[in-house]
Short mmCIF file of C-alpha atoms in Angstrom, two decimals:
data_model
loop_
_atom_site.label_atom_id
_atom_site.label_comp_id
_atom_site.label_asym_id
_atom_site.label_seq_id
_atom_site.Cartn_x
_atom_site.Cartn_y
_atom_site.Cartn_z
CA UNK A 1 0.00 0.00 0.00
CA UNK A 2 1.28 3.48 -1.04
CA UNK A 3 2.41 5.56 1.58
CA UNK A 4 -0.29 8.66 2.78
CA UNK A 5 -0.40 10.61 5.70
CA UNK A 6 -3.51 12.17 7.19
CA UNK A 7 -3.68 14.82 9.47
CA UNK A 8 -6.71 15.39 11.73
CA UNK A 9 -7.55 18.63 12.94
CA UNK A 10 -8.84 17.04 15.59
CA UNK A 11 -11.03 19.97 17.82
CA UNK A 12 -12.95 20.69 14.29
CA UNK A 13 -13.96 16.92 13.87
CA UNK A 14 -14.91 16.50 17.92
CA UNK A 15 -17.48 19.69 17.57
CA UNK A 16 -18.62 18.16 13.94
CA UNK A 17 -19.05 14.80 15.78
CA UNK A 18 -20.86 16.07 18.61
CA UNK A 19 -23.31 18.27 16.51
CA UNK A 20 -23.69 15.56 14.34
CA UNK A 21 -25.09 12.64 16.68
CA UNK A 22 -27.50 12.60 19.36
CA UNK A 23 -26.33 13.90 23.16
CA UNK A 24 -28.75 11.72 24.18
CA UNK A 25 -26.54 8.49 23.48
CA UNK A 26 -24.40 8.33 26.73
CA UNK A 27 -22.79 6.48 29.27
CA UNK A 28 -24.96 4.53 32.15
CA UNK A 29 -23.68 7.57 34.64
CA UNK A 30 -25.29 10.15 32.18
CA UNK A 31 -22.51 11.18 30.61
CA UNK A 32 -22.98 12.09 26.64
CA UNK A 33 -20.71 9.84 24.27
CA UNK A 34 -21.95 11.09 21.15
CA UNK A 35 -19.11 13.45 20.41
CA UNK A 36 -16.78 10.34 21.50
CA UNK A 37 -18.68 7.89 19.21
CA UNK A 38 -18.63 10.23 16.12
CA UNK A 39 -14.50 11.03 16.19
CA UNK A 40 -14.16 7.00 15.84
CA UNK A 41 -16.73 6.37 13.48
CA UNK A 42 -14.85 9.51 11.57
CA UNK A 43 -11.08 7.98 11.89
CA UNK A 44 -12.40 4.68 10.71
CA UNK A 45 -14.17 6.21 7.59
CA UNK A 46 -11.54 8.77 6.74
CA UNK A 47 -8.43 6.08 7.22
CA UNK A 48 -10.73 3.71 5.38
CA UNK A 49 -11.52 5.72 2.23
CA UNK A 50 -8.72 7.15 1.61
CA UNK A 51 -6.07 4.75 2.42
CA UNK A 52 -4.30 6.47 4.97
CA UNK A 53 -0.76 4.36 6.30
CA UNK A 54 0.05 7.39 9.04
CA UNK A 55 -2.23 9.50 10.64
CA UNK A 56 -1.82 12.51 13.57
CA UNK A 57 -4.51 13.62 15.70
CA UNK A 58 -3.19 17.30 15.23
CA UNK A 59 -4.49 18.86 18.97
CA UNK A 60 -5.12 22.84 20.11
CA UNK A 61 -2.42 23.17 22.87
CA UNK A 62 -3.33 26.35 23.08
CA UNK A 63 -6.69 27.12 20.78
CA UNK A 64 -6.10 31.39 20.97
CA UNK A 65 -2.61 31.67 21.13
CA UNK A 66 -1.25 34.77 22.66
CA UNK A 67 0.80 36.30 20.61
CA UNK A 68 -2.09 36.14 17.95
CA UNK A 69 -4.07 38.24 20.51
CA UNK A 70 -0.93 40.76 21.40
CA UNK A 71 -1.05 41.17 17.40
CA UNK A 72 -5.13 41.32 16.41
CA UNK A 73 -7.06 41.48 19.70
CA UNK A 74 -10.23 40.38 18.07
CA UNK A 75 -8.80 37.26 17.14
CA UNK A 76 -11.34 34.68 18.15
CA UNK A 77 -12.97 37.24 20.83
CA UNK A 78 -16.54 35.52 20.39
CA UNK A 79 -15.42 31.91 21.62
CA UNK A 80 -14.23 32.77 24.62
CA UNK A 81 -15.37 31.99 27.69
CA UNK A 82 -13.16 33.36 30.20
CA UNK A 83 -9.69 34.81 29.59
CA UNK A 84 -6.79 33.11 32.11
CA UNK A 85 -4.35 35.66 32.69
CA UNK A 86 -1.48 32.87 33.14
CA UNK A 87 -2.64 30.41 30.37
CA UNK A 88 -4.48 29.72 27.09
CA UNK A 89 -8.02 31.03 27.60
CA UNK A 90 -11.22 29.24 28.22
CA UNK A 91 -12.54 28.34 24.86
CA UNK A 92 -16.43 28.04 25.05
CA UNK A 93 -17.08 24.49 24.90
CA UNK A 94 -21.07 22.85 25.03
CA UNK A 95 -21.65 21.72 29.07
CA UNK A 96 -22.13 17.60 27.23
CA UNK A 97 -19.11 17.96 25.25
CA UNK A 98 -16.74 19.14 27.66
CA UNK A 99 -16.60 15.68 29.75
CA UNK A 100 -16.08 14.11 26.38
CA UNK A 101 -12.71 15.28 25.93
CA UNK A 102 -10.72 13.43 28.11
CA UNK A 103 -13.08 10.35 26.87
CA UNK A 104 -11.30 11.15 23.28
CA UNK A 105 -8.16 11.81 24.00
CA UNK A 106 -8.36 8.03 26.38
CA UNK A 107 -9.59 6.49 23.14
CA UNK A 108 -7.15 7.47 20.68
CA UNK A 109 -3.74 6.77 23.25
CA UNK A 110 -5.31 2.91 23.50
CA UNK A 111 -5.84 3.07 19.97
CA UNK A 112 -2.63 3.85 19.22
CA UNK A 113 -3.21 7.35 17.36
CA UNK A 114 -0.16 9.61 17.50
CA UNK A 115 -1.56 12.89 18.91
CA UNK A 116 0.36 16.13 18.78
CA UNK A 117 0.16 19.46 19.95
CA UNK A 118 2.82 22.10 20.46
CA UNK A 119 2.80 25.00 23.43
CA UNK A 120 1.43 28.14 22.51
CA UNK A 121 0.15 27.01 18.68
CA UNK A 122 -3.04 25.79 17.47
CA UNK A 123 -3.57 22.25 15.73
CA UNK A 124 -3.32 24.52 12.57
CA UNK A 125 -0.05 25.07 13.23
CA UNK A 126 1.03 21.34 13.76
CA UNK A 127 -0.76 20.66 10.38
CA UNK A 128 0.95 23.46 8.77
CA UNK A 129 4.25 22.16 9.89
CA UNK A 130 3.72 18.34 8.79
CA UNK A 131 2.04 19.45 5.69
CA UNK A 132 4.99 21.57 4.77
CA UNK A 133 7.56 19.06 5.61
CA UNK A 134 6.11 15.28 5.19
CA UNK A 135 8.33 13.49 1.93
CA UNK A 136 4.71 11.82 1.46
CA UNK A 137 1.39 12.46 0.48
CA UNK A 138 -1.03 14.43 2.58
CA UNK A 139 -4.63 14.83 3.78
CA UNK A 140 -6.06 17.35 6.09
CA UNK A 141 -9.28 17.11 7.14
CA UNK A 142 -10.89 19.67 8.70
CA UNK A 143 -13.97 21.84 8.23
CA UNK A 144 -11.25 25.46 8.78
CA UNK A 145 -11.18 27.12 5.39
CA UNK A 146 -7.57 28.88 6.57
CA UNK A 147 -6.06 25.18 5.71
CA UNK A 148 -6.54 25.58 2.39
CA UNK A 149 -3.16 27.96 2.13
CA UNK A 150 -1.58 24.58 2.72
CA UNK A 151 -3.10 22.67 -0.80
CA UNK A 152 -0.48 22.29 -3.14
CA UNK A 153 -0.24 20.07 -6.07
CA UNK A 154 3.38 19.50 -6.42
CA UNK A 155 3.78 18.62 -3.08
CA UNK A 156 0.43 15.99 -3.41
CA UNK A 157 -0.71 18.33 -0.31
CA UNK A 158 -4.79 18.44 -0.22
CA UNK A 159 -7.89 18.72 2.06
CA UNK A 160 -10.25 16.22 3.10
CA UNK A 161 -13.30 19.53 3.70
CA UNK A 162 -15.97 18.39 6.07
CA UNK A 163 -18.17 21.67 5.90
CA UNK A 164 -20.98 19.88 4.48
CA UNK A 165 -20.25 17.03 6.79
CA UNK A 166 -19.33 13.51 6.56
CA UNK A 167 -21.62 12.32 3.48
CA UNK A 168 -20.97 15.00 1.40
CA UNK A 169 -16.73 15.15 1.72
CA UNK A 170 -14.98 17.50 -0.80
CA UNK A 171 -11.80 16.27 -1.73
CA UNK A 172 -9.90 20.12 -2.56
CA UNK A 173 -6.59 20.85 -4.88
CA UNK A 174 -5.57 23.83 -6.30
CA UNK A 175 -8.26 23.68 -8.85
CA UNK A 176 -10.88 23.52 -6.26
CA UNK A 177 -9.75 26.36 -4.64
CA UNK A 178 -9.15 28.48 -8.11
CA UNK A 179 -12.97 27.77 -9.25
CA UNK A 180 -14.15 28.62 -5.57
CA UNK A 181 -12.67 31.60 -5.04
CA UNK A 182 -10.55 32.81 -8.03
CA UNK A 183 -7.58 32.50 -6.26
CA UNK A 184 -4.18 30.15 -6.03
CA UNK A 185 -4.25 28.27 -2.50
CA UNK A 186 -0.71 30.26 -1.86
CA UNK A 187 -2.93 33.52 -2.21
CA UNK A 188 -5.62 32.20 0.41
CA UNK A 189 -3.81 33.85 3.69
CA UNK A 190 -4.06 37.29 1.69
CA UNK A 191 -7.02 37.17 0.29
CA UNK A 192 -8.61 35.76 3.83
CA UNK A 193 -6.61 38.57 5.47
CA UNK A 194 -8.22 41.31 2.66
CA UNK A 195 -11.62 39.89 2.77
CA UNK A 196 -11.74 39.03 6.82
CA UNK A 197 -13.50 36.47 8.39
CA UNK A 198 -16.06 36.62 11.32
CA UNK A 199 -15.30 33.36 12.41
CA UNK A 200 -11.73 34.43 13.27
CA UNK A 201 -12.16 37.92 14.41
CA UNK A 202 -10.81 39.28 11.26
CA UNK A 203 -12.31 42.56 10.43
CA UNK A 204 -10.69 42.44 7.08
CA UNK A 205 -10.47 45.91 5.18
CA UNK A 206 -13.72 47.28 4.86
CA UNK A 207 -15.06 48.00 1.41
CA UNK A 208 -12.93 45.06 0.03
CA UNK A 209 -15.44 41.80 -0.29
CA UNK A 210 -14.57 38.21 -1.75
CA UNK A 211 -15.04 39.56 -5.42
CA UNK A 212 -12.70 42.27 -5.07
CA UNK A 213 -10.07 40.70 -2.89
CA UNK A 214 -9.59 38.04 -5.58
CA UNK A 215 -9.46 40.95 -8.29
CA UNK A 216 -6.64 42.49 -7.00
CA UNK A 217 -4.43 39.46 -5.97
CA UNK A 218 -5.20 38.42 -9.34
CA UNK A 219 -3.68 41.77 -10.44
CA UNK A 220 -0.87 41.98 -8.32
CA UNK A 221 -0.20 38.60 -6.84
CA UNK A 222 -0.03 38.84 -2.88
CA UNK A 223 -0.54 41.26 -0.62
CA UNK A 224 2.89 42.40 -0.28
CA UNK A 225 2.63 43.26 -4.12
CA UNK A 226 -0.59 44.83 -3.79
CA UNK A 227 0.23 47.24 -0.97
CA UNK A 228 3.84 47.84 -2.41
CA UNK A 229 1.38 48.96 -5.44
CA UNK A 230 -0.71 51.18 -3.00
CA UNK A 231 2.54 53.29 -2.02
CA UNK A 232 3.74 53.61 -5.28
CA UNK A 233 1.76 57.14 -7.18
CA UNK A 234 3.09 55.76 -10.74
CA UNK A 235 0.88 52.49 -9.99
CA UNK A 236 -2.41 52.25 -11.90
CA UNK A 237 -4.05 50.88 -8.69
CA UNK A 238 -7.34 52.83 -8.20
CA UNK A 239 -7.97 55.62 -5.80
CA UNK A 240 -11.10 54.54 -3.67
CA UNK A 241 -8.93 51.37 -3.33
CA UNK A 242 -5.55 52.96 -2.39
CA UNK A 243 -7.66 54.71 0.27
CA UNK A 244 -9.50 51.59 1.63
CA UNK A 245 -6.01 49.95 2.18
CA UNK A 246 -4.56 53.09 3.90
CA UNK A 247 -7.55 53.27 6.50
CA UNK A 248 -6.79 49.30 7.29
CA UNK A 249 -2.88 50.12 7.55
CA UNK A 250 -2.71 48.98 11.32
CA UNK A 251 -4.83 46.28 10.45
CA UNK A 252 -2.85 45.21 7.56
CA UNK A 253 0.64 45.49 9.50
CA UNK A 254 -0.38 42.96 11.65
CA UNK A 255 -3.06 40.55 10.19
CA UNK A 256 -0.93 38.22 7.62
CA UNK A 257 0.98 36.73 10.63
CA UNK A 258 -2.38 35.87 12.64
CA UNK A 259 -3.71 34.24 9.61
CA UNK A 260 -0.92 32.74 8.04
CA UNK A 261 -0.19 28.96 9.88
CA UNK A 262 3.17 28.41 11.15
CA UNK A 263 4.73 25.80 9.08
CA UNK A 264 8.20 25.43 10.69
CA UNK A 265 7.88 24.27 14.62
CA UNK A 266 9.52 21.67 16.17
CA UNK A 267 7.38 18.65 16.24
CA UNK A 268 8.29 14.69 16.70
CA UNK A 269 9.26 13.07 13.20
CA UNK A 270 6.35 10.93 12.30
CA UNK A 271 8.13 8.01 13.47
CA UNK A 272 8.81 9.10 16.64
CA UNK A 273 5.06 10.28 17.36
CA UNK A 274 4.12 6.89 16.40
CA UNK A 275 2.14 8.42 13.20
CA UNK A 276 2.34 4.65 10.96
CA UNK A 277 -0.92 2.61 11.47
CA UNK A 278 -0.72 -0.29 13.07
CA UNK A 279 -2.96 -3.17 14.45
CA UNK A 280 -4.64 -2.31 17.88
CA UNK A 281 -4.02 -5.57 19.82
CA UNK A 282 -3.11 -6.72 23.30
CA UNK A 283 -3.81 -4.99 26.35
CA UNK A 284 -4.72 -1.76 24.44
CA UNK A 285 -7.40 -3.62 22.36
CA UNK A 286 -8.74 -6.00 25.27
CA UNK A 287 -9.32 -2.20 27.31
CA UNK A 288 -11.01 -0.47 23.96
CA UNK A 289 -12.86 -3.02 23.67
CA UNK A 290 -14.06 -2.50 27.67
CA UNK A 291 -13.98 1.28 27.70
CA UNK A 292 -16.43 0.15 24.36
CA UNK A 293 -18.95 -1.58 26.28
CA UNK A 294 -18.71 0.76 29.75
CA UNK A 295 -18.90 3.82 27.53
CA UNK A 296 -22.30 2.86 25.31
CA UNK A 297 -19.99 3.14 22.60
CA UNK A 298 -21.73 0.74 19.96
CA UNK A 299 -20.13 -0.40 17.15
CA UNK A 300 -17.97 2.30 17.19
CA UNK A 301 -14.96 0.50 18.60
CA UNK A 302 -15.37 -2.34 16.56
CA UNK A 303 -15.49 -0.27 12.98
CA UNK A 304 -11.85 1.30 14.41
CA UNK A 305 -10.41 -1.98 15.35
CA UNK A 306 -12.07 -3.26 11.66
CA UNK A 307 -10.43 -0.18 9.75
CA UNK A 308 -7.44 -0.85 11.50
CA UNK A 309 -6.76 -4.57 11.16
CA UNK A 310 -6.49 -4.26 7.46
CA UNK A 311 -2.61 -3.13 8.49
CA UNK A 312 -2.02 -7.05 9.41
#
């Protein structure tokens, strides 16, 4: 089997999972399972369909870094929940799925799933760096539309896009991305940064919409280009434009570093994480298969242990 790695960006898929199937499936304490149940159903299918050898659970050590905030303050204002002046603040997390996580993060170590995180970076950031570096080919899957900087052809570098959820996957490339939204996937960061993006806390530069953003990178490339344009009088960008950049200077200083993911941390080589697929036997299987039955967790475990049995 051909070699493929396939990075999870895990936090997006738990929230998918649990909005996806029932909170009323849970444990015989109470406890909800559902977002539990839907991450392995997930990993099974994903691994599954597209032949996957390595995988990383890539996991939010710290979901709002800081100095994303010290750079944008709005960055990701609406999720929180309560800011921790010595540590990553409290993202706002549903009361049933909360419990959950240490359920997940139980499953995947017996399973055998490398998981990774990095202090003070978001799972982006871990993707960004194994994307960028992997001698393989890649998968993300995530439902984050800032990934798609990351697609890139030569390097057989695409996204697994789970927006529309788990029957209705879009496999993206760099053709994808150009029909969508008229620009290359090394253009995304700017033309997220020009366009904004509630989601994030990014304002964007106002008068400058999707249409318009992909105009002028079209025109002048990146960013860098286009605001090298907007100092320049001999230029033939136009004036309503030149203005609209000028009023979003402070913005614009700062923004392409919050957006942009950081592709260049130092992370466990895939064989040291434990990122190659194996078997789930032993001990670790005979307790899945426990935690399985204690947890409500249907056929769940068994589809994992299935999908990952073929790697006998």
């Amino acid at each position: 089997m051909p070699s493929r790695l396939m990075l999870l960006d895990t936090a997006s898929l738990y929230f998918r999972a649990f909005y996806g199937v029932p909170d009323t499936i849970r444990r015989s304490d109470g406890t909800p399972v559902n977002a539990v149940r839907g991450l392995l159903d997930m990993i099974a299918r994903l691994t599954t369909d597209y032949e996957a050898t390595h995988l990383v659970a890539c996991w939010d050590d710290d979901w709002r870094p800081q100095w994303r905030v010290d750079l944008l303050p709005t960055y990701k204002t609406h999720r929180v929940a309560e800011v921790v002046q010595t540590g990553p603040d409290v993202e706002v997390v549903p009361d049933p799925l909360e419990p959950q996580i240490p359920m997940i993060l139980r499953t995947l170590e017996l399973a055998g799933i490398a998981v990774v995180g990095a202090p003070d970076h978001e799972a982006d950031d871990v993707i960004g760096t194994y994307a960028s570096s992997a001698d393989l080919p890649v998968d993300v899957v995530t439902g984050d539309r800032d990934l798609f900087q990351l697609i890139d052809d030569d390097r057989k570098v695409r996204v697994i896009y789970t927006a529309r959820g788990m029957k209705n996957l879009d496999v993206l490339t760099e053709a994808s991305i150009v029909e969508k939204y008229r620009v290359l996937p090394v253009q995304y960061a700017d033309y997220a940064t020009l366009r904004g993006d509630a989601s994030d806390g990014l304002p964007g530069v106002s008068g400058i919409g999707e249409k318009t953003a992909a105009s002028l990178l079209g025109e002048y490339g990146s960013l860098e280009s286009l605001l090298a344009a907007a100092q320049d009088p001999e230029s033939g960008l136009s004036a309503p434009v030149r203005a609209k950049l000028a009023a979003a200077a402070d913005y614009l200083a700062v923004a392409p570093t919050v957006v942009k993911v950081v592709r260049d941390l130092d992370l466990p080589t895939l064989d040291d994480a434990g990122a190659r697929l194996r078997p789930i036997t032993g001990d670790a299987r005979a307790e899945l298969e426990k935690l399985g039955r204690e947890w409500n967790l249907g056929g769940s475990v068994t589809r994992l242990l299935e999908a990952f049995d073929r790697f006998n």
